[in-house]
Coordinates of C-alpha atoms in Angstrom, one line a residue:
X33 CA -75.4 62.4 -21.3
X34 CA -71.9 60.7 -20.9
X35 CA -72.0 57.3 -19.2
X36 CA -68.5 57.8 -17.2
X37 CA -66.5 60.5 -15.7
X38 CA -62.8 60.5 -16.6
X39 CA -61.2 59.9 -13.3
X40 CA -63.5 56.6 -12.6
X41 CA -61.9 53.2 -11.6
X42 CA -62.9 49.6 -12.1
X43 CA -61.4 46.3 -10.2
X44 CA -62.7 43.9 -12.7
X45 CA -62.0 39.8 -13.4
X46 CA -61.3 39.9 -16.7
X47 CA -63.0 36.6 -19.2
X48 CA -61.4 36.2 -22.2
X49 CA -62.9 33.1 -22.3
X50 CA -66.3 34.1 -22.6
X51 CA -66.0 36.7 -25.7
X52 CA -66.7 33.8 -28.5
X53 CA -70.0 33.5 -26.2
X54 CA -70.8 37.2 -25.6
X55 CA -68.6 39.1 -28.0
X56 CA -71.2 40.0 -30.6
X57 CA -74.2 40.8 -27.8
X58 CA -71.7 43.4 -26.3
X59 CA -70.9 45.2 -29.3
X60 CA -74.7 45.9 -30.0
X61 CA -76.3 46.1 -26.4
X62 CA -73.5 46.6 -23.7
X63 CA -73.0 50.3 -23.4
X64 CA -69.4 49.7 -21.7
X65 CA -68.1 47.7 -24.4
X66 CA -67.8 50.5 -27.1
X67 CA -65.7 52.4 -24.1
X68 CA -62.8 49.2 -24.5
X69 CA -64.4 47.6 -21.4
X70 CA -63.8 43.4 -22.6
X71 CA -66.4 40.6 -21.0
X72 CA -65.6 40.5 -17.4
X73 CA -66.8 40.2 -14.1
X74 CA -66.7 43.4 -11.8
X75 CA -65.1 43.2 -8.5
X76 CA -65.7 46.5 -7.3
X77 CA -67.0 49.5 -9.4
X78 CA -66.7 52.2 -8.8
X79 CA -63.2 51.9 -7.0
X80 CA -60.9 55.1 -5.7
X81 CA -61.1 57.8 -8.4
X82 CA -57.7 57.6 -10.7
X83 CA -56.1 60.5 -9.1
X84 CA -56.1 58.5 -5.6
X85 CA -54.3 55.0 -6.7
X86 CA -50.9 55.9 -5.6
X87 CA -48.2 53.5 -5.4
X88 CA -49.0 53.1 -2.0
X89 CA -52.4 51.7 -3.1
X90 CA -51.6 50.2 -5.7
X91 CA -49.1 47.6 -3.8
X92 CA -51.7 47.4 -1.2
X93 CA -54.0 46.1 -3.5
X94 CA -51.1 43.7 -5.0
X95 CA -50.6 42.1 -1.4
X96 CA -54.8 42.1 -0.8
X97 CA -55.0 40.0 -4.3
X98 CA -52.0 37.9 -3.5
X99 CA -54.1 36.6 -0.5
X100 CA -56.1 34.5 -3.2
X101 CA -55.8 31.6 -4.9
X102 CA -56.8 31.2 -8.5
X103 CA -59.7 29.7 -9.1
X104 CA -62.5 28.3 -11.9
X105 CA -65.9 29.6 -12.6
X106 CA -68.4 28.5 -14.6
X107 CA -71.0 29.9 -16.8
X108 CA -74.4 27.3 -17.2
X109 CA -77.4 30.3 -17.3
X110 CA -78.3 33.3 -18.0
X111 CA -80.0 35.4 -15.2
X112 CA -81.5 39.5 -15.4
X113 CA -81.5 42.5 -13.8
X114 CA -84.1 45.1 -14.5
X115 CA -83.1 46.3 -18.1
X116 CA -79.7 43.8 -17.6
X117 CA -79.1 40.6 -19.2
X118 CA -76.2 38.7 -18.1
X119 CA -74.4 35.0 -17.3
X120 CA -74.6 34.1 -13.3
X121 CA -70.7 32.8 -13.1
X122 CA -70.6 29.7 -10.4
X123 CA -69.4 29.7 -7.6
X124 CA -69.7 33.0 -6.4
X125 CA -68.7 32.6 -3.3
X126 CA -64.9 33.5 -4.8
X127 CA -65.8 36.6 -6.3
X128 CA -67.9 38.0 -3.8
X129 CA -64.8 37.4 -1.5
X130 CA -62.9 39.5 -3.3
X131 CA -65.6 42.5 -3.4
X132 CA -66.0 42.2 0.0
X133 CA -62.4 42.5 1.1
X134 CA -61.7 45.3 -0.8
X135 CA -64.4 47.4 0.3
X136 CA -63.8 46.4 3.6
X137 CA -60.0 47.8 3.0
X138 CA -61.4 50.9 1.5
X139 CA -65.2 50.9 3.1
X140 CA -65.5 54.7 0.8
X141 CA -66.0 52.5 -2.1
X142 CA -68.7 50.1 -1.5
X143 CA -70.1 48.2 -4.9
X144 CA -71.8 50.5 -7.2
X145 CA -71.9 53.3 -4.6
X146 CA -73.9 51.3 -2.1
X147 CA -77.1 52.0 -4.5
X148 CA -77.8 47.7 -4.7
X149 CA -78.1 46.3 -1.2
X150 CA -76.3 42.6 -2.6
X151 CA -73.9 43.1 -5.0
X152 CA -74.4 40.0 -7.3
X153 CA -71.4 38.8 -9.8
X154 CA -72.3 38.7 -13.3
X155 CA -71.2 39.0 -16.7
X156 CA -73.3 41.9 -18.3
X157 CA -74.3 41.0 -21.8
X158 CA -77.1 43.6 -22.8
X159 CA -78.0 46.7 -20.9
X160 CA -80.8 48.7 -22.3
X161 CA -81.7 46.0 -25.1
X162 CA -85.0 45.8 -26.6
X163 CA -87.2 43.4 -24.9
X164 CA -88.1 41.3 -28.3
X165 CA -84.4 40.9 -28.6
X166 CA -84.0 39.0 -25.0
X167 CA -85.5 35.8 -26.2
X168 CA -82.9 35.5 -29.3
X169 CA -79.8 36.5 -27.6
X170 CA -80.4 33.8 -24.3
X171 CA -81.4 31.2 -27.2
X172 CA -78.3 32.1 -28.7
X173 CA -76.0 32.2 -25.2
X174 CA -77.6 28.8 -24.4
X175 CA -75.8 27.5 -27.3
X176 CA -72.4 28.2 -26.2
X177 CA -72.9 27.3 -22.7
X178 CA -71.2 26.2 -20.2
X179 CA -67.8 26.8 -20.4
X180 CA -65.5 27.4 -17.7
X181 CA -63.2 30.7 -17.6
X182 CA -59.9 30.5 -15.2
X183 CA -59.6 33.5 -12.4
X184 CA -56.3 34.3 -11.8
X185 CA -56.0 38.1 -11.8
X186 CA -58.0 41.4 -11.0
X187 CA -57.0 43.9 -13.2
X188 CA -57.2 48.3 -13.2
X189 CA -59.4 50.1 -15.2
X190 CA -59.5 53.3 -15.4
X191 CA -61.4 56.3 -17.9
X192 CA -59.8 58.6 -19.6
X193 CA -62.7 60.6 -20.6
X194 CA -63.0 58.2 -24.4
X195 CA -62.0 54.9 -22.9
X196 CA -61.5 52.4 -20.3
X197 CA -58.2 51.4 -20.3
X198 CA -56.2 48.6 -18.2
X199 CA -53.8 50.0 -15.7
X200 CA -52.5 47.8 -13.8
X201 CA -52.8 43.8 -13.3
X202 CA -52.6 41.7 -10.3
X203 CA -52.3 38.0 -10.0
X204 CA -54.3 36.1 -7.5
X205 CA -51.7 34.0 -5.3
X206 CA -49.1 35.2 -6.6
X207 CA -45.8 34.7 -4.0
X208 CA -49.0 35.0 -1.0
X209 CA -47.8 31.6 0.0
X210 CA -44.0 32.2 0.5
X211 CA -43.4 30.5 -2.8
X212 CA -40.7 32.1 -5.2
X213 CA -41.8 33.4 -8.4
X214 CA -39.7 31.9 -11.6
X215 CA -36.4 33.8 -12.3
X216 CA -37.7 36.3 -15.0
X217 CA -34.7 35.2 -16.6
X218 CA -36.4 32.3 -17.5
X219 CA -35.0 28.8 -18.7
X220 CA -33.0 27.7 -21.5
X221 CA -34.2 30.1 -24.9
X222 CA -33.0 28.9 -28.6
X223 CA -31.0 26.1 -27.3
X224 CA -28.3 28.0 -25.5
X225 CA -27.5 29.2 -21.9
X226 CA -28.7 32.2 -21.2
X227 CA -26.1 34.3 -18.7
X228 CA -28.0 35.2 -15.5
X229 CA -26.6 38.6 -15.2
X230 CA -26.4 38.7 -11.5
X231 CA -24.9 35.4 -11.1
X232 CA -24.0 32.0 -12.7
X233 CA -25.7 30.6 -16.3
X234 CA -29.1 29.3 -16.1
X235 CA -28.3 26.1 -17.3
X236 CA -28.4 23.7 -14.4
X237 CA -28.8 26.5 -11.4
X238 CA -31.5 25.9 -8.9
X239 CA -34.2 28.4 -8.0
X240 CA -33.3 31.4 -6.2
X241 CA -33.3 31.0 -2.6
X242 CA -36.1 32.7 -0.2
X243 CA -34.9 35.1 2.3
X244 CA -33.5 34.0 5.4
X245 CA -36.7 33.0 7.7
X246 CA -39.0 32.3 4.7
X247 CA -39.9 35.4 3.6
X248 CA -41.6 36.7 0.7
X249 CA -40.1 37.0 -2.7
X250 CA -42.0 39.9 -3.8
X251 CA -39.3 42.2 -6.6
X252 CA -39.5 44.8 -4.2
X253 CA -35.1 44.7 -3.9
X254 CA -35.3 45.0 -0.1
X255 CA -37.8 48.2 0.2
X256 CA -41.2 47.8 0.0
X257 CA -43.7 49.1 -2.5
X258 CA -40.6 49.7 -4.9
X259 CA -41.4 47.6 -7.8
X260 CA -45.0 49.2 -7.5
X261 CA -43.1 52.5 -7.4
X262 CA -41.5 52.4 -10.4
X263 CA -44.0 50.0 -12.5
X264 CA -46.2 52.7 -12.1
X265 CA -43.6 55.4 -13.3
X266 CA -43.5 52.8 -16.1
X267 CA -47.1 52.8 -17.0
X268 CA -47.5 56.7 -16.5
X269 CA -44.6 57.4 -19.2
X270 CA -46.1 54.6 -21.5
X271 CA -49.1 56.7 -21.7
X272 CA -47.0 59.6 -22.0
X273 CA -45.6 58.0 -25.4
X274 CA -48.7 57.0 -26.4
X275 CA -50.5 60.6 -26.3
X276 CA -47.0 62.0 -27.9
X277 CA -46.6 59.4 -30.4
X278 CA -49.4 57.9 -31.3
X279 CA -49.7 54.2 -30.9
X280 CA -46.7 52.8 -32.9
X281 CA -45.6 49.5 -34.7
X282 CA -42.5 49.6 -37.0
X283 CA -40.5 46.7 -37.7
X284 CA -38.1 44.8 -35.1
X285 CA -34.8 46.0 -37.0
X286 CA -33.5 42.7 -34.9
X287 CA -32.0 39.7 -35.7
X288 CA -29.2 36.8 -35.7
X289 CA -26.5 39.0 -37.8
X290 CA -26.8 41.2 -34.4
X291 CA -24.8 37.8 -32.4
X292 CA -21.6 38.7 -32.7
X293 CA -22.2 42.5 -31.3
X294 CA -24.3 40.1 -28.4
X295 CA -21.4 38.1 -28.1
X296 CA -18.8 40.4 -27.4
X297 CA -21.2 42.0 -24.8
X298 CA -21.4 38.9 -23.0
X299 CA -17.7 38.3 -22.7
X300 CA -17.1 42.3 -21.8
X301 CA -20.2 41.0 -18.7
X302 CA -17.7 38.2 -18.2
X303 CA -14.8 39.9 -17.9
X304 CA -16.0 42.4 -14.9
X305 CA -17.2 39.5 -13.3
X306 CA -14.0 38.2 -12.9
X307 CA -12.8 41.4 -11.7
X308 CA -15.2 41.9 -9.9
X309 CA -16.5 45.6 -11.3
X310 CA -19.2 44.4 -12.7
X311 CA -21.3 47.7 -13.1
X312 CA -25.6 48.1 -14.3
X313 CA -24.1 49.5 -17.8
X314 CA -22.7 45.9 -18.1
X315 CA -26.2 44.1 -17.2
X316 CA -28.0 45.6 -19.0
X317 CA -26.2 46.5 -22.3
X318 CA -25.5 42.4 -22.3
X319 CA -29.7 42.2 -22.6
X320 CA -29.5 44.3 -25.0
X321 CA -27.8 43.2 -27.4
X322 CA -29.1 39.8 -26.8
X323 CA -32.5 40.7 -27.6
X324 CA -31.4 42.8 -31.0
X325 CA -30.2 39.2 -31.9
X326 CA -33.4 37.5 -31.7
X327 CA -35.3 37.3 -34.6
X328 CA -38.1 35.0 -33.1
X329 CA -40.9 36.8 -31.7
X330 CA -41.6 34.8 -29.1
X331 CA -38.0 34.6 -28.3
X332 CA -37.4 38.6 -29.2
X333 CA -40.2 38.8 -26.3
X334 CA -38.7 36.6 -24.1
X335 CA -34.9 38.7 -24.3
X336 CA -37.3 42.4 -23.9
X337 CA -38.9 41.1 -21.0
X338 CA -35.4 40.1 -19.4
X339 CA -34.2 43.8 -20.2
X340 CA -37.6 45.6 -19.0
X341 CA -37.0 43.4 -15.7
X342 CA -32.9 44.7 -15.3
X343 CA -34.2 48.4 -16.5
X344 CA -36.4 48.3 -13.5
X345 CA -34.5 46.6 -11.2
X346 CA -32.0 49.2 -12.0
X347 CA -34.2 52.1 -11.3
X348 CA -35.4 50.5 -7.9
X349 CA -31.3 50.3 -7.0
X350 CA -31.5 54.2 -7.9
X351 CA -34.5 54.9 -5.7
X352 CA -32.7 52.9 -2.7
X353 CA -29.6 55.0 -2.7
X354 CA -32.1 58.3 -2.7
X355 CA -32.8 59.6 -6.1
X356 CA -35.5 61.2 -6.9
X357 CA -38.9 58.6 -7.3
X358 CA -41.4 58.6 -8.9
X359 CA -39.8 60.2 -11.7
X360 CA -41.5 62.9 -14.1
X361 CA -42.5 61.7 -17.1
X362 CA -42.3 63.6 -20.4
X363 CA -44.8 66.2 -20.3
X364 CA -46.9 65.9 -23.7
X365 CA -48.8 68.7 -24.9
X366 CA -52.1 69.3 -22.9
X367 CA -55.6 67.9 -24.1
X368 CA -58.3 69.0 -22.7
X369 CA -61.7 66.8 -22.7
X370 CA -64.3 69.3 -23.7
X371 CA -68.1 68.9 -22.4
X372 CA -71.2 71.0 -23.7
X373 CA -74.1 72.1 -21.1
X374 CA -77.5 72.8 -22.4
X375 CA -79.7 75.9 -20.2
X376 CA -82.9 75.4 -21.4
X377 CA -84.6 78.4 -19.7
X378 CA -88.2 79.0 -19.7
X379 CA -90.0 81.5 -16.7
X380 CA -86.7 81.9 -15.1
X381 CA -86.6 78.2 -14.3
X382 CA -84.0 75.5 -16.1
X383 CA -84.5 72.4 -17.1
X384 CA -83.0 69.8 -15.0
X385 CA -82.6 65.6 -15.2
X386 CA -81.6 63.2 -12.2
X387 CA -78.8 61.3 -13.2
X388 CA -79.5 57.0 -13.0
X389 CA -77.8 54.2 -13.6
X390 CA -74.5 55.8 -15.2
X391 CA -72.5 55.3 -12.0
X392 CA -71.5 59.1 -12.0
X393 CA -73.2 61.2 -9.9
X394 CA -76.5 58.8 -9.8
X395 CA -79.3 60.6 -7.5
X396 CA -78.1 63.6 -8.5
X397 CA -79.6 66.5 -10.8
X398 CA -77.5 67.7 -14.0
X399 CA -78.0 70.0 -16.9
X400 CA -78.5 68.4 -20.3
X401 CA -74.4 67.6 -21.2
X402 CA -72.4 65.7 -23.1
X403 CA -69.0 65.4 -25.2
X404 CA -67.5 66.9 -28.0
X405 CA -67.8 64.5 -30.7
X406 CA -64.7 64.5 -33.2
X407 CA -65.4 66.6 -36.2
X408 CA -68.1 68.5 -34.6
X409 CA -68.3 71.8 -33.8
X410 CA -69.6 73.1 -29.8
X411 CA -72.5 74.2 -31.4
X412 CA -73.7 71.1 -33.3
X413 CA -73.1 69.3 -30.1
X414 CA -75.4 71.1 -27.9
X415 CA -78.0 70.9 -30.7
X416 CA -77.1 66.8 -30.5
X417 CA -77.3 66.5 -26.6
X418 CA -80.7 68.3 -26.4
X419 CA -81.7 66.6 -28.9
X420 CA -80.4 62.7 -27.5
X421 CA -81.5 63.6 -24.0
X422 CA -85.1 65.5 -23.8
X423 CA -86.0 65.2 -27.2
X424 CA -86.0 68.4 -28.3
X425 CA -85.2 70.2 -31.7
X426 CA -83.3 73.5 -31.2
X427 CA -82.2 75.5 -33.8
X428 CA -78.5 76.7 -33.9
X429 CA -79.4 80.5 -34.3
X430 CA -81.2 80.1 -30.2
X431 CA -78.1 79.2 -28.9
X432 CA -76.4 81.5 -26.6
X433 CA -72.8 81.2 -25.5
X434 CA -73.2 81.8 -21.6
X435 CA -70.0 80.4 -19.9
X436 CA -67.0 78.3 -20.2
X437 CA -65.6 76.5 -17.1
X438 CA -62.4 74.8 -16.7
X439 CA -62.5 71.9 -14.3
X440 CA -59.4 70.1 -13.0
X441 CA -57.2 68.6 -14.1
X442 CA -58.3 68.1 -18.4
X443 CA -62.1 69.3 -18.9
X444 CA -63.5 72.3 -20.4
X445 CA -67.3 72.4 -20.3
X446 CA -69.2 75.0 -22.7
X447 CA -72.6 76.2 -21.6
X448 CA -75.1 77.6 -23.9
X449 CA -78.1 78.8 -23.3
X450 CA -81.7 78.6 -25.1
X451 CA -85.0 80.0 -24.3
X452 CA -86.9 79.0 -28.2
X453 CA -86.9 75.2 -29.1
X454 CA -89.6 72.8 -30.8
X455 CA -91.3 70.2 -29.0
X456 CA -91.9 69.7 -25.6
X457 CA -88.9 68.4 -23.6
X458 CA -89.3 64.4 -22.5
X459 CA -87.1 62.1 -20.7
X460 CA -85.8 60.5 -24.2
X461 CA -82.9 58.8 -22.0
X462 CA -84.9 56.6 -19.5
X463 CA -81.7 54.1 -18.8
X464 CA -79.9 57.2 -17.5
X465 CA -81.9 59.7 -16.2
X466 CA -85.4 58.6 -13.6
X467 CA -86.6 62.6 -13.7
X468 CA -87.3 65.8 -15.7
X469 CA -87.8 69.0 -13.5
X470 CA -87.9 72.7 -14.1
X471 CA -85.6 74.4 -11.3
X472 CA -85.8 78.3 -10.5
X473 CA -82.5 79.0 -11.5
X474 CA -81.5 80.9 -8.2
X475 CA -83.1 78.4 -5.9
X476 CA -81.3 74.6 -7.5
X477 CA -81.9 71.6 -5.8
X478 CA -79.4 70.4 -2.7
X479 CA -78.3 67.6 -4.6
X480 CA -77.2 69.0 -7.9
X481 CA -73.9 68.1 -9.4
X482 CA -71.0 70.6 -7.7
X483 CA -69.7 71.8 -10.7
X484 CA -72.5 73.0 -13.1
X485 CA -74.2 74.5 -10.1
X486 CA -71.4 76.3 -9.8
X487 CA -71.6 77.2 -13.5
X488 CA -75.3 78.4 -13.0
X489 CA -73.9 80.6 -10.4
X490 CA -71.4 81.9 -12.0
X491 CA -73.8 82.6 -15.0
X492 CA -76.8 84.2 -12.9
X493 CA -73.6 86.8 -11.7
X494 CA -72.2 88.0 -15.7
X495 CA -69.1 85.8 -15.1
X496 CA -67.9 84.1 -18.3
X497 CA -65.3 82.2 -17.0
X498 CA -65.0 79.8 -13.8
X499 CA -62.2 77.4 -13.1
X500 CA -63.4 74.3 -11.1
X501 CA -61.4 71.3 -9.0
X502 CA -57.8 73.7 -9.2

């Protein structure tokens, strides 16, 4: 049984801070932490499922966060949950402000489905660990503590079906206060002016003005939500290269014999100035070049930023004057996520579990399932997940291939069907599933999981296909 459904969102405070502390407990005994989840605080999980954090949403959320200062918390003890170790961060009072004003934005999302009635922060350490292990890990924690962690950002997650990954990032304060953020142009790098492309050298101007009457300096080029808009066409065609690509580091190919091309770009920037026909081509080709002269990495970082920053200031320029936004990112080939399902079937009735403590679907009941592990056949992993999840040994030649069901947008779920198996089916997965029930498979419970009742269906009536979600 999976512990997340691709799709799910976190809001989480992310503690770098604490991983010297925690980092070696995780690995063994926090079940998120092999799914890329770091040592953090949650804010709200689960949040609006992936498919529903629009722009909109997401520069909602930018100007909620913005309404917060930074602050410090502290870790001095450890504290438990049943089956949960964890460290109690102090205050509180910050962090449950932030939970409770964004469920009270989006009241369809309360903390972990409503199913705690006080949503406590923490810092999960253990989930699930063995109870002679509890006393060694806390005398361990104890050693490290306290240390102090600094909040100043609530950050995205969201599961792909194999990982949490971080979306999206946003600082707490921020420009909430009418202050102006610092030029992204930044100050003076490797000794030399750098040319503001939009105005005057760096070297001695003051800080950008605020609008007339105060306002907010907020990126967004005079239409709101814009800088979300196209930061998230950024992020979706990042993932698009990743899934095409692969995940790719070759050399920089830059540095200082790159000047003199850098230089004559800067005068040709010059030059329209003065004439006045200064074009985005200019701006940006003078970033450029500056940043294939950098050999410095923290300076080569310093130039990409500055040209990531006139790249999407350019695009927001092409979204004001009406083209087409969000763009289309480059369509990689499809990948579909595939599940198995496990009937086991014994006088007409199926075995069913209740789902617990997963934060998918809790309460409700589910067919033995699971995914396709690399380098395993569909088979071999139904044998696995019958085997993981009610304990029971069933021999590849009982399977049946019953039905396959494609579910919107990526999953493919394989059901097979046995009715021989040694040993007597047990709830071998107590930390996920609170019951084991035999179900007439024509009369399922209410509050079975929409989709595999669906499969049932589908099976009892000789289909062998069913699309789902589409």
């Amino acid at each position: 049984m999976d512990h997340y459904e691709a799709g799910l969102t976190a809001l989480v405070v992310n503690v770098p801070a604490a991983e010297p502390v925690v980092g070696r407990w995780r690995e063994r005994y926090d079940s998120s932490a092999a799914y890329g989840v770091p040592a953090h605080v949650t804010v709200l999980y689960p949040f609006l499922r992936r498919d529903r954090v629009s722009a909109e949403v997401a520069a909602e959320l930018g100007r909620l966060f913005a309404g917060f200062d930074p602050f410090d918390v502290t870790f001095h003890a450890t504290g438990r949950f049943p089956g949960v170790l964890y460290l109690a961060p102090e205050p509180e009072g910050p962090l449950r402000a932030l939970t409770e004003a964004v469920w009270r934005r989006w009241p369809e999302a309360p903390p972990y489905g409503g199913r705690y009635p006080d949503a406590v922060p923490h810092l999960t350490v253990a989930d699930g660990a063995p109870a002679d292990a509890l006393a060694e890990i806390e005398a361990d924690l104890a050693a490290g503590m306290p240390f102090t962690a600094r909040a100043s950002e609530v950050t995205l997650l969201a599961y792909d079906g194999t990982a949490w990954r971080s979306e999206l990032t946003f600082p707490l304060g921020g420009d909430g206060a009418g202050r102006p953020e610092t030029s992204p142009l930044g100050d003076d790098i490797a000794g030399r002016p750098e040319t503001c492309p939009l105005g005057d050298d760096v070297a001695g101007r003051s800080e950008p003005a605020l609008p007339r009457g105060g306002g907010r300096v907020d990126g967004d080029y005079g239409r709101p939500g814009s800088l979300a808009e196209v930061l998230a066409d950024v992020a979706a065609e990042r993932v698009a290269q990743d899934v095409m690509f692969g995940i790719q580091d070759p050399a920089d190919g830059t540095g200082p014999e790159r000047t003199a091309a850098a230089d004559r770009a800067k005068t040709e920037l010059e030059a329209a100035k003065r004439a006045g026909e200064v074009t985005w081509r200019h701006i940006l080709h003078e970033e450029v070049l500056e940043a294939f002269a950098e050999s410095d990495p923290d300076r080569l970082r310093a130039e990409l930023i500055q040209v990531a920053a006139v790249a999407v200031k350019w695009s927001q320029a092409l979204g004001g004057r009406g083209a087409s936004a969000p763009h289309r990112a480059k369509q990689a080939r499809f990948k579909a996520i595939v599940d198995v399902h496990v009937l086991l079937v014994r006088d007409g009735k199926v075995l069913l579990g209740r789902r617990a403590g997963t934060g998918y679907a809790d309460g409700q009941w589910h067919l033995p399932s699971g995914h396709l592990e690399a380098g395993e056949s569909a088979v071999e992993a139904a044998v696995r997940e019958a085997g993981e999840e009610v304990g029971v040994v069933i021999d590849p030649a009982d399977l049946t291939f019953v039905h396959a069901m494609h579910r919107a947008p990526d999953r493919l779920g394989l059901f097979f069907r046995a009715e021989r198996w040694d040993g007597e089916p047990y709830n071998a997965e107590p930390d996920k599933c609170d019951a084991l029930e035999w179900h007439p498979l024509d009369r399922l419970p209410a509050d079975t999981v929409d989709y595999p009742e669906a499969a049932l269906m589908a099976i009892g009536e000789g289909r062998p296909f069913a699309q789902f979600g589409f």
